GROMACS .gro file of C-alpha atoms in nm:
model
  475
    1UNK     CA    1  -1.214   1.091   1.342
    2UNK     CA    2  -1.343   1.003   0.993
    3UNK     CA    3  -1.208   1.146   0.670
    4UNK     CA    4  -1.357   1.482   0.577
    5UNK     CA    5  -1.543   1.534   0.247
    6UNK     CA    6  -1.670   1.868   0.114
    7UNK     CA    7  -1.970   1.859  -0.119
    8UNK     CA    8  -2.029   2.161  -0.347
    9UNK     CA    9  -2.373   2.106  -0.506
   10UNK     CA   10  -2.631   2.379  -0.589
   11UNK     CA   11  -2.928   2.141  -0.608
   12UNK     CA   12  -3.062   2.067  -0.263
   13UNK     CA   13  -3.195   1.715  -0.339
   14UNK     CA   14  -2.861   1.608  -0.490
   15UNK     CA   15  -2.678   1.764  -0.200
   16UNK     CA   16  -2.884   1.578   0.056
   17UNK     CA   17  -2.855   1.246  -0.125
   18UNK     CA   18  -2.475   1.272  -0.156
   19UNK     CA   19  -2.436   1.364   0.208
   20UNK     CA   20  -2.654   1.076   0.322
   21UNK     CA   21  -2.454   0.824   0.114
   22UNK     CA   22  -2.122   0.950   0.252
   23UNK     CA   23  -2.235   0.976   0.612
   24UNK     CA   24  -2.358   0.616   0.588
   25UNK     CA   25  -2.004   0.521   0.474
   26UNK     CA   26  -1.862   0.690   0.791
   27UNK     CA   27  -1.727   1.003   0.631
   28UNK     CA   28  -1.752   1.347   0.792
   29UNK     CA   29  -1.938   1.566   0.544
   30UNK     CA   30  -1.980   1.937   0.491
   31UNK     CA   31  -2.218   2.037   0.212
   32UNK     CA   32  -2.247   2.381   0.056
   33UNK     CA   33  -2.445   2.521  -0.237
   34UNK     CA   34  -2.201   2.747  -0.417
   35UNK     CA   35  -1.838   2.750  -0.530
   36UNK     CA   36  -1.763   3.060  -0.321
   37UNK     CA   37  -1.897   2.889  -0.010
   38UNK     CA   38  -1.679   2.592  -0.097
   39UNK     CA   39  -1.365   2.808  -0.115
   40UNK     CA   40  -1.448   2.967   0.219
   41UNK     CA   41  -1.476   2.618   0.372
   42UNK     CA   42  -1.139   2.525   0.228
   43UNK     CA   43  -0.980   2.818   0.404
   44UNK     CA   44  -1.112   2.702   0.738
   45UNK     CA   45  -1.033   2.329   0.747
   46UNK     CA   46  -0.896   2.155   0.442
   47UNK     CA   47  -1.100   1.843   0.355
   48UNK     CA   48  -0.952   1.515   0.237
   49UNK     CA   49  -1.154   1.530  -0.087
   50UNK     CA   50  -1.406   1.750  -0.268
   51UNK     CA   51  -1.712   1.631  -0.459
   52UNK     CA   52  -1.839   1.907  -0.689
   53UNK     CA   53  -2.109   1.968  -0.945
   54UNK     CA   54  -1.928   2.012  -1.277
   55UNK     CA   55  -2.145   2.311  -1.364
   56UNK     CA   56  -2.169   2.563  -1.079
   57UNK     CA   57  -2.374   2.880  -1.124
   58UNK     CA   58  -2.119   3.114  -0.960
   59UNK     CA   59  -1.778   2.970  -1.038
   60UNK     CA   60  -1.613   2.767  -1.315
   61UNK     CA   61  -1.454   2.443  -1.212
   62UNK     CA   62  -1.107   2.556  -1.325
   63UNK     CA   63  -1.129   2.862  -1.099
   64UNK     CA   64  -1.242   2.644  -0.809
   65UNK     CA   65  -0.958   2.393  -0.871
   66UNK     CA   66  -0.697   2.674  -0.893
   67UNK     CA   67  -0.815   2.813  -0.558
   68UNK     CA   68  -0.809   2.461  -0.407
   69UNK     CA   69  -0.455   2.396  -0.530
   70UNK     CA   70  -0.338   2.734  -0.398
   71UNK     CA   71  -0.471   2.661  -0.050
   72UNK     CA   72  -0.356   2.299  -0.041
   73UNK     CA   73  -0.006   2.365  -0.174
   74UNK     CA   74   0.136   2.045  -0.328
   75UNK     CA   75  -0.111   1.817  -0.147
   76UNK     CA   76  -0.438   1.980  -0.252
   77UNK     CA   77  -0.736   1.748  -0.199
   78UNK     CA   78  -0.858   1.554  -0.503
   79UNK     CA   79  -1.167   1.690  -0.676
   80UNK     CA   80  -1.436   1.449  -0.801
   81UNK     CA   81  -1.669   1.619  -1.046
   82UNK     CA   82  -2.024   1.509  -1.123
   83UNK     CA   83  -2.183   1.591  -1.462
   84UNK     CA   84  -2.538   1.554  -1.596
   85UNK     CA   85  -2.456   1.493  -1.965
   86UNK     CA   86  -2.227   1.218  -2.082
   87UNK     CA   87  -2.065   1.405  -2.365
   88UNK     CA   88  -1.702   1.443  -2.464
   89UNK     CA   89  -1.728   1.821  -2.424
   90UNK     CA   90  -1.864   1.796  -2.073
   91UNK     CA   91  -1.597   1.549  -1.964
   92UNK     CA   92  -1.316   1.749  -2.117
   93UNK     CA   93  -1.442   2.071  -1.951
   94UNK     CA   94  -1.416   1.933  -1.600
   95UNK     CA   95  -1.100   1.725  -1.655
   96UNK     CA   96  -0.933   2.015  -1.828
   97UNK     CA   97  -1.043   2.240  -1.540
   98UNK     CA   98  -0.849   2.031  -1.294
   99UNK     CA   99  -1.087   1.765  -1.168
  100UNK     CA  100  -0.922   1.437  -1.067
  101UNK     CA  101  -1.199   1.230  -1.216
  102UNK     CA  102  -1.556   1.265  -1.341
  103UNK     CA  103  -1.874   1.065  -1.275
  104UNK     CA  104  -2.210   1.080  -1.450
  105UNK     CA  105  -2.542   1.139  -1.276
  106UNK     CA  106  -2.743   0.949  -1.159
  107UNK     CA  107  -2.473   0.833  -0.922
  108UNK     CA  108  -2.448   0.473  -0.811
  109UNK     CA  109  -2.344   0.474  -0.443
  110UNK     CA  110  -2.097   0.188  -0.474
  111UNK     CA  111  -1.938   0.339  -0.783
  112UNK     CA  112  -1.899   0.674  -0.607
  113UNK     CA  113  -1.742   0.524  -0.296
  114UNK     CA  114  -1.501   0.311  -0.500
  115UNK     CA  115  -1.369   0.612  -0.681
  116UNK     CA  116  -1.353   0.808  -0.357
  117UNK     CA  117  -1.147   0.540  -0.185
  118UNK     CA  118  -0.903   0.533  -0.478
  119UNK     CA  119  -0.859   0.913  -0.477
  120UNK     CA  120  -0.812   0.923  -0.099
  121UNK     CA  121  -0.541   0.649  -0.109
  122UNK     CA  122  -0.341   0.853  -0.362
  123UNK     CA  123  -0.396   1.175  -0.168
  124UNK     CA  124  -0.300   1.019   0.166
  125UNK     CA  125   0.034   0.891   0.030
  126UNK     CA  126   0.123   1.249  -0.075
  127UNK     CA  127  -0.006   1.393   0.251
  128UNK     CA  128   0.198   1.139   0.438
  129UNK     CA  129   0.513   1.253   0.258
  130UNK     CA  130   0.422   1.613   0.334
  131UNK     CA  131   0.391   1.523   0.704
  132UNK     CA  132   0.739   1.375   0.694
  133UNK     CA  133   0.878   1.690   0.538
  134UNK     CA  134   0.701   1.900   0.807
  135UNK     CA  135   0.855   1.673   1.072
  136UNK     CA  136   1.196   1.729   0.920
  137UNK     CA  137   1.142   2.105   0.934
  138UNK     CA  138   1.106   2.073   1.315
  139UNK     CA  139   1.469   1.958   1.314
  140UNK     CA  140   1.570   2.265   1.115
  141UNK     CA  141   1.587   2.094   0.774
  142UNK     CA  142   1.360   2.207   0.492
  143UNK     CA  143   1.404   2.162   0.119
  144UNK     CA  144   1.120   2.226  -0.121
  145UNK     CA  145   1.033   1.951  -0.367
  146UNK     CA  146   1.215   2.002  -0.697
  147UNK     CA  147   1.088   1.988  -1.052
  148UNK     CA  148   1.126   1.699  -1.293
  149UNK     CA  149   1.251   1.757  -1.647
  150UNK     CA  150   1.307   1.407  -1.778
  151UNK     CA  151   1.082   1.282  -2.063
  152UNK     CA  152   0.753   1.121  -1.961
  153UNK     CA  153   0.758   0.742  -1.995
  154UNK     CA  154   0.433   0.551  -2.065
  155UNK     CA  155   0.377   0.183  -2.135
  156UNK     CA  156   0.059   0.067  -2.307
  157UNK     CA  157   0.004  -0.292  -2.205
  158UNK     CA  158  -0.207  -0.568  -2.364
  159UNK     CA  159  -0.508  -0.522  -2.589
  160UNK     CA  160  -0.516  -0.574  -2.963
  161UNK     CA  161  -0.237  -0.431  -3.174
  162UNK     CA  162  -0.452  -0.183  -3.365
  163UNK     CA  163  -0.603  -0.034  -3.044
  164UNK     CA  164  -0.262   0.002  -2.878
  165UNK     CA  165  -0.098   0.158  -3.186
  166UNK     CA  166  -0.378   0.413  -3.227
  167UNK     CA  167  -0.351   0.520  -2.863
  168UNK     CA  168   0.028   0.546  -2.882
  169UNK     CA  169   0.008   0.760  -3.194
  170UNK     CA  170  -0.247   0.995  -3.033
  171UNK     CA  171  -0.048   1.035  -2.709
  172UNK     CA  172   0.283   1.088  -2.882
  173UNK     CA  173   0.128   1.357  -3.101
  174UNK     CA  174  -0.016   1.542  -2.800
  175UNK     CA  175   0.221   1.525  -2.504
  176UNK     CA  176   0.383   1.200  -2.397
  177UNK     CA  177   0.751   1.176  -2.496
  178UNK     CA  178   0.815   0.800  -2.470
  179UNK     CA  179   0.533   0.555  -2.540
  180UNK     CA  180   0.621   0.184  -2.542
  181UNK     CA  181   0.391  -0.099  -2.650
  182UNK     CA  182   0.423  -0.400  -2.421
  183UNK     CA  183   0.274  -0.744  -2.364
  184UNK     CA  184   0.185  -0.829  -2.002
  185UNK     CA  185   0.505  -1.034  -1.986
  186UNK     CA  186   0.709  -0.738  -2.109
  187UNK     CA  187   0.549  -0.514  -1.846
  188UNK     CA  188   0.638  -0.749  -1.562
  189UNK     CA  189   0.993  -0.777  -1.689
  190UNK     CA  190   1.028  -0.398  -1.717
  191UNK     CA  191   0.895  -0.352  -1.363
  192UNK     CA  192   1.176  -0.548  -1.201
  193UNK     CA  193   1.403  -0.240  -1.180
  194UNK     CA  194   1.295   0.115  -1.102
  195UNK     CA  195   1.539   0.255  -1.360
  196UNK     CA  196   1.369   0.060  -1.644
  197UNK     CA  197   1.007   0.088  -1.526
  198UNK     CA  198   0.770   0.330  -1.699
  199UNK     CA  199   0.621   0.610  -1.492
  200UNK     CA  200   0.271   0.509  -1.601
  201UNK     CA  201   0.127   0.172  -1.710
  202UNK     CA  202  -0.190   0.194  -1.918
  203UNK     CA  203  -0.361  -0.146  -1.915
  204UNK     CA  204  -0.587  -0.212  -2.216
  205UNK     CA  205  -0.905  -0.418  -2.185
  206UNK     CA  206  -0.855  -0.795  -2.200
  207UNK     CA  207  -1.100  -1.062  -2.303
  208UNK     CA  208  -1.050  -1.217  -1.958
  209UNK     CA  209  -1.071  -0.937  -1.695
  210UNK     CA  210  -0.929  -1.170  -1.432
  211UNK     CA  211  -0.595  -1.172  -1.619
  212UNK     CA  212  -0.582  -0.794  -1.594
  213UNK     CA  213  -0.648  -0.805  -1.221
  214UNK     CA  214  -0.370  -1.062  -1.186
  215UNK     CA  215  -0.136  -0.838  -1.387
  216UNK     CA  216  -0.218  -0.547  -1.153
  217UNK     CA  217  -0.122  -0.756  -0.852
  218UNK     CA  218   0.200  -0.870  -1.022
  219UNK     CA  219   0.304  -0.519  -1.113
  220UNK     CA  220   0.236  -0.388  -0.762
  221UNK     CA  221   0.454  -0.665  -0.615
  222UNK     CA  222   0.758  -0.563  -0.826
  223UNK     CA  223   1.002  -0.314  -0.679
  224UNK     CA  224   1.028  -0.111  -0.995
  225UNK     CA  225   0.653  -0.067  -1.033
  226UNK     CA  226   0.557  -0.028  -0.668
  227UNK     CA  227   0.551   0.352  -0.707
  228UNK     CA  228   0.446   0.365  -1.072
  229UNK     CA  229   0.105   0.499  -1.166
  230UNK     CA  230  -0.128   0.236  -1.310
  231UNK     CA  231  -0.436   0.323  -1.519
  232UNK     CA  232  -0.673   0.052  -1.642
  233UNK     CA  233  -0.911   0.088  -1.930
  234UNK     CA  234  -1.255  -0.073  -1.901
  235UNK     CA  235  -1.554  -0.131  -2.125
  236UNK     CA  236  -1.836   0.115  -2.035
  237UNK     CA  237  -2.065  -0.176  -1.942
  238UNK     CA  238  -1.812  -0.346  -1.713
  239UNK     CA  239  -1.811  -0.131  -1.403
  240UNK     CA  240  -1.763  -0.440  -1.188
  241UNK     CA  241  -1.415  -0.492  -1.327
  242UNK     CA  242  -1.333  -0.117  -1.297
  243UNK     CA  243  -1.443  -0.115  -0.932
  244UNK     CA  244  -1.231  -0.425  -0.851
  245UNK     CA  245  -0.931  -0.272  -1.029
  246UNK     CA  246  -0.963   0.052  -0.825
  247UNK     CA  247  -0.993  -0.138  -0.497
  248UNK     CA  248  -0.696  -0.351  -0.598
  249UNK     CA  249  -0.476  -0.043  -0.621
  250UNK     CA  250  -0.477   0.105  -0.971
  251UNK     CA  251  -0.453   0.486  -0.967
  252UNK     CA  252  -0.745   0.537  -1.201
  253UNK     CA  253  -0.972   0.381  -1.456
  254UNK     CA  254  -1.044   0.513  -1.808
  255UNK     CA  255  -1.330   0.415  -2.038
  256UNK     CA  256  -1.220   0.231  -2.348
  257UNK     CA  257  -1.427   0.468  -2.561
  258UNK     CA  258  -1.268   0.787  -2.422
  259UNK     CA  259  -1.173   1.039  -2.683
  260UNK     CA  260  -0.800   1.098  -2.758
  261UNK     CA  261  -0.830   1.432  -2.586
  262UNK     CA  262  -0.973   1.282  -2.271
  263UNK     CA  263  -0.720   1.001  -2.269
  264UNK     CA  264  -0.446   1.257  -2.297
  265UNK     CA  265  -0.578   1.466  -2.009
  266UNK     CA  266  -0.605   1.160  -1.782
  267UNK     CA  267  -0.259   1.029  -1.866
  268UNK     CA  268  -0.108   1.373  -1.811
  269UNK     CA  269  -0.275   1.384  -1.467
  270UNK     CA  270  -0.123   1.047  -1.383
  271UNK     CA  271   0.218   1.170  -1.486
  272UNK     CA  272   0.179   1.495  -1.291
  273UNK     CA  273   0.067   1.329  -0.970
  274UNK     CA  274   0.336   1.061  -1.000
  275UNK     CA  275   0.608   1.327  -1.037
  276UNK     CA  276   0.469   1.542  -0.758
  277UNK     CA  277   0.474   1.237  -0.531
  278UNK     CA  278   0.828   1.148  -0.643
  279UNK     CA  279   0.940   1.510  -0.579
  280UNK     CA  280   0.792   1.493  -0.226
  281UNK     CA  281   0.964   1.165  -0.166
  282UNK     CA  282   1.300   1.298  -0.290
  283UNK     CA  283   1.262   1.601  -0.069
  284UNK     CA  284   1.205   1.375   0.227
  285UNK     CA  285   1.524   1.185   0.140
  286UNK     CA  286   1.731   1.505   0.101
  287UNK     CA  287   1.602   1.669   0.422
  288UNK     CA  288   1.637   1.376   0.652
  289UNK     CA  289   1.927   1.163   0.541
  290UNK     CA  290   2.171   1.316   0.792
  291UNK     CA  291   1.938   1.454   1.057
  292UNK     CA  292   1.699   1.170   1.107
  293UNK     CA  293   1.864   0.848   0.985
  294UNK     CA  294   2.054   0.575   1.157
  295UNK     CA  295   2.406   0.571   1.010
  296UNK     CA  296   2.443   0.191   1.025
  297UNK     CA  297   2.122   0.082   0.853
  298UNK     CA  298   2.013   0.401   0.669
  299UNK     CA  299   1.669   0.373   0.834
  300UNK     CA  300   1.500   0.656   1.025
  301UNK     CA  301   1.637   0.679   1.376
  302UNK     CA  302   1.450   0.657   1.704
  303UNK     CA  303   1.433   1.031   1.759
  304UNK     CA  304   1.266   1.091   1.423
  305UNK     CA  305   1.037   0.791   1.467
  306UNK     CA  306   0.903   0.914   1.799
  307UNK     CA  307   0.850   1.269   1.672
  308UNK     CA  308   0.673   1.127   1.370
  309UNK     CA  309   0.450   0.912   1.591
  310UNK     CA  310   0.354   1.216   1.791
  311UNK     CA  311   0.238   1.388   1.473
  312UNK     CA  312   0.061   1.073   1.353
  313UNK     CA  313  -0.136   1.043   1.683
  314UNK     CA  314  -0.287   1.389   1.612
  315UNK     CA  315  -0.427   1.289   1.272
  316UNK     CA  316  -0.799   1.207   1.229
  317UNK     CA  317  -0.885   0.836   1.208
  318UNK     CA  318  -1.181   0.655   1.057
  319UNK     CA  319  -1.427   0.458   1.267
  320UNK     CA  320  -1.273   0.146   1.427
  321UNK     CA  321  -0.930   0.248   1.309
  322UNK     CA  322  -0.628   0.417   1.460
  323UNK     CA  323  -0.264   0.425   1.398
  324UNK     CA  324  -0.042   0.120   1.449
  325UNK     CA  325   0.299   0.031   1.586
  326UNK     CA  326   0.497  -0.280   1.502
  327UNK     CA  327   0.784  -0.337   1.737
  328UNK     CA  328   1.043  -0.599   1.630
  329UNK     CA  329   1.337  -0.752   1.809
  330UNK     CA  330   1.602  -0.979   1.654
  331UNK     CA  331   1.596  -1.310   1.837
  332UNK     CA  332   1.919  -1.411   2.018
  333UNK     CA  333   2.116  -1.133   1.856
  334UNK     CA  334   2.374  -1.129   2.131
  335UNK     CA  335   2.475  -1.478   2.021
  336UNK     CA  336   2.551  -1.345   1.673
  337UNK     CA  337   2.787  -1.079   1.817
  338UNK     CA  338   2.949  -1.318   2.067
  339UNK     CA  339   3.000  -1.595   1.813
  340UNK     CA  340   3.083  -1.406   1.489
  341UNK     CA  341   3.192  -1.063   1.610
  342UNK     CA  342   3.043  -0.715   1.599
  343UNK     CA  343   3.130  -0.664   1.230
  344UNK     CA  344   2.915  -0.965   1.150
  345UNK     CA  345   2.639  -0.834   1.376
  346UNK     CA  346   2.644  -0.500   1.192
  347UNK     CA  347   2.620  -0.674   0.856
  348UNK     CA  348   2.326  -0.877   0.975
  349UNK     CA  349   2.147  -0.561   1.100
  350UNK     CA  350   2.202  -0.397   0.760
  351UNK     CA  351   2.058  -0.699   0.575
  352UNK     CA  352   1.757  -0.707   0.813
  353UNK     CA  353   1.696  -0.336   0.749
  354UNK     CA  354   1.705  -0.388   0.369
  355UNK     CA  355   1.456  -0.676   0.384
  356UNK     CA  356   1.223  -0.486   0.615
  357UNK     CA  357   1.237  -0.179   0.391
  358UNK     CA  358   1.151  -0.387   0.089
  359UNK     CA  359   0.845  -0.529   0.262
  360UNK     CA  360   0.682  -0.242   0.448
  361UNK     CA  361   0.362  -0.103   0.300
  362UNK     CA  362   0.362   0.217   0.095
  363UNK     CA  363   0.307   0.502   0.338
  364UNK     CA  364   0.437   0.321   0.650
  365UNK     CA  365   0.749   0.438   0.832
  366UNK     CA  366   1.032   0.206   0.932
  367UNK     CA  367   1.284   0.312   1.198
  368UNK     CA  368   1.569   0.155   1.388
  369UNK     CA  369   1.439   0.185   1.746
  370UNK     CA  370   1.766   0.092   1.912
  371UNK     CA  371   2.024  -0.188   1.912
  372UNK     CA  372   1.853  -0.482   1.743
  373UNK     CA  373   1.501  -0.337   1.770
  374UNK     CA  374   1.305  -0.197   1.478
  375UNK     CA  375   0.978  -0.001   1.470
  376UNK     CA  376   0.714   0.043   1.197
  377UNK     CA  377   0.452   0.318   1.224
  378UNK     CA  378   0.131   0.257   1.031
  379UNK     CA  379  -0.106   0.553   0.966
  380UNK     CA  380  -0.485   0.498   0.968
  381UNK     CA  381  -0.498   0.119   1.004
  382UNK     CA  382  -0.695  -0.158   1.179
  383UNK     CA  383  -0.539  -0.414   1.409
  384UNK     CA  384  -0.591  -0.683   1.142
  385UNK     CA  385  -0.413  -0.476   0.877
  386UNK     CA  386  -0.126  -0.422   1.122
  387UNK     CA  387  -0.110  -0.798   1.192
  388UNK     CA  388  -0.092  -0.883   0.824
  389UNK     CA  389   0.187  -0.628   0.776
  390UNK     CA  390   0.379  -0.767   1.074
  391UNK     CA  391   0.347  -1.128   0.954
  392UNK     CA  392   0.485  -1.027   0.614
  393UNK     CA  393   0.789  -0.871   0.783
  394UNK     CA  394   0.848  -1.176   1.002
  395UNK     CA  395   0.846  -1.406   0.701
  396UNK     CA  396   1.075  -1.176   0.506
  397UNK     CA  397   1.344  -1.220   0.773
  398UNK     CA  398   1.306  -1.588   0.857
  399UNK     CA  399   1.245  -1.697   0.497
  400UNK     CA  400   1.616  -1.692   0.397
  401UNK     CA  401   1.942  -1.690   0.590
  402UNK     CA  402   2.168  -1.388   0.638
  403UNK     CA  403   2.521  -1.373   0.488
  404UNK     CA  404   2.819  -1.308   0.717
  405UNK     CA  405   3.141  -1.123   0.609
  406UNK     CA  406   3.327  -1.451   0.542
  407UNK     CA  407   3.051  -1.585   0.323
  408UNK     CA  408   2.895  -1.821   0.575
  409UNK     CA  409   2.521  -1.796   0.644
  410UNK     CA  410   2.308  -1.800   0.956
  411UNK     CA  411   1.939  -1.813   1.025
  412UNK     CA  412   1.785  -1.507   1.187
  413UNK     CA  413   1.429  -1.455   1.319
  414UNK     CA  414   1.221  -1.175   1.464
  415UNK     CA  415   0.979  -1.161   1.754
  416UNK     CA  416   0.714  -0.897   1.690
  417UNK     CA  417   0.462  -0.705   1.903
  418UNK     CA  418   0.177  -0.517   1.741
  419UNK     CA  419  -0.054  -0.251   1.885
  420UNK     CA  420  -0.314  -0.027   1.723
  421UNK     CA  421  -0.496   0.263   1.886
  422UNK     CA  422  -0.541   0.637   1.926
  423UNK     CA  423  -0.356   0.704   2.251
  424UNK     CA  424  -0.027   0.880   2.295
  425UNK     CA  425   0.274   0.714   2.128
  426UNK     CA  426   0.443   0.617   2.454
  427UNK     CA  427   0.125   0.443   2.581
  428UNK     CA  428   0.077   0.259   2.252
  429UNK     CA  429   0.444   0.164   2.247
  430UNK     CA  430   0.422   0.021   2.595
  431UNK     CA  431   0.139  -0.212   2.476
  432UNK     CA  432   0.343  -0.316   2.166
  433UNK     CA  433   0.644  -0.381   2.391
  434UNK     CA  434   0.437  -0.611   2.617
  435UNK     CA  435   0.313  -0.797   2.310
  436UNK     CA  436   0.672  -0.830   2.188
  437UNK     CA  437   0.780  -0.997   2.510
  438UNK     CA  438   0.478  -1.219   2.497
  439UNK     CA  439   0.597  -1.332   2.149
  440UNK     CA  440   0.941  -1.404   2.299
  441UNK     CA  441   0.791  -1.604   2.586
  442UNK     CA  442   0.578  -1.804   2.342
  443UNK     CA  443   0.880  -1.934   2.155
  444UNK     CA  444   1.022  -1.647   1.944
  445UNK     CA  445   0.977  -1.598   1.565
  446UNK     CA  446   0.618  -1.502   1.623
  447UNK     CA  447   0.374  -1.212   1.595
  448UNK     CA  448   0.177  -1.118   1.904
  449UNK     CA  449  -0.098  -0.859   1.929
  450UNK     CA  450  -0.193  -0.625   2.209
  451UNK     CA  451  -0.558  -0.726   2.244
  452UNK     CA  452  -0.783  -0.423   2.219
  453UNK     CA  453  -1.136  -0.293   2.232
  454UNK     CA  454  -1.254   0.051   2.116
  455UNK     CA  455  -1.387   0.258   2.405
  456UNK     CA  456  -1.624   0.547   2.351
  457UNK     CA  457  -1.338   0.791   2.402
  458UNK     CA  458  -0.965   0.773   2.449
  459UNK     CA  459  -0.733   0.496   2.352
  460UNK     CA  460  -0.747   0.121   2.319
  461UNK     CA  461  -0.705  -0.106   2.619
  462UNK     CA  462  -0.691  -0.475   2.679
  463UNK     CA  463  -0.482  -0.781   2.750
  464UNK     CA  464  -0.204  -0.925   2.537
  465UNK     CA  465  -0.281  -1.218   2.309
  466UNK     CA  466   0.056  -1.397   2.313
  467UNK     CA  467   0.035  -1.624   2.014
  468UNK     CA  468  -0.124  -1.509   1.689
  469UNK     CA  469   0.082  -1.676   1.414
  470UNK     CA  470   0.266  -2.003   1.459
  471UNK     CA  471   0.641  -2.020   1.413
  472UNK     CA  472   0.724  -2.133   1.060
  473UNK     CA  473   0.983  -2.404   1.013
  474UNK     CA  474   1.300  -2.238   0.883
  475UNK     CA  475   1.627  -2.360   0.746
   0.00000   0.00000   0.00000
């Protein structure tokens, strides 16, 4: 099932054009003419995002956003507002009213879809955390997300000194407590540890836009910045860079000529969403640590993983996509226990768990399935995305030896089976398990896929492709 978008647009021609563009991009679309109709639709079936005219005849945008937030709790859908006049007053009105971002009419289809994809990625991460909290509640654990009181931390990165200093002064004067000016090298260094990393990185325009895109990739690869919010400024005439930055994973783009008031509103939104997401994540940790975690590795346990997969299977999926399972088994693990003892085996399992946790994608769930088996659940993914994720995990384990209690080191590898579909978790797991044993039979330290086709209805079926990635030389 595709993602659901609600359009609130009083002009029929605009409404029809927007709906046609979104349907062509495989979204499920509902279109209404008034704000009140939009709110009634929200009460029935909450969409994944809302596209709204910034000037409705019957309802102000702030009233609409307040109603949306109340119905959506802490994971209300993002609101993308469209305005007819590119003025500071118009932009401030919709952003101050609660819109996630604002676009100017006439709308370029590619520009619209790029922004929509970015908003949906952010929303889905928060919705994913909310699903985990709801799963925990089924075990009898429920703790509401708490509030953050620490000072807001922002880093302004790159750009010329005068531009950075002016922005820092404006933001300090309005709302942001801690503003640090950084070079790209400083930003990468600060992102190595979560305790030092800013909550938000604001990337200034660079003469060479490719260097900014490289910086985005570098920041996202650092543990401390993996969950930071990244905003990139762009010149008004360089939408191509802004679109690439959004698709590469920044949380938002801001025009370089934005007024101080607009810049402040956008940065405050980045901080608010970041803190809401962190609060959801902390709530997940508090609710589930004892009830749903494996005591040896600290990962989710099998019981929680299977309950989570049952919830995941019920979620809507886009065309040619489903949810994925990566099933991993430590090769020849019995030899580790027999040769070095069970204490050594336990230490190896803990090291494997840490490496896997450091390399799973944001939003994926990692569980210890049992013994020396591990499971990753991937929401809304394709089989190719699941394969890439599995290969990254395989390399993370075989790329460096494990340390034993006495200080000696041994090489450890994984055999991995991957399946992607829409069927019940047990059926999908059976296909992943067959693929796992095919990887074992093909020589171990490999990723194998459950071959699949998409039928008109139901789940995926097909034979197992035993060898997808060759075994890397290790040691």
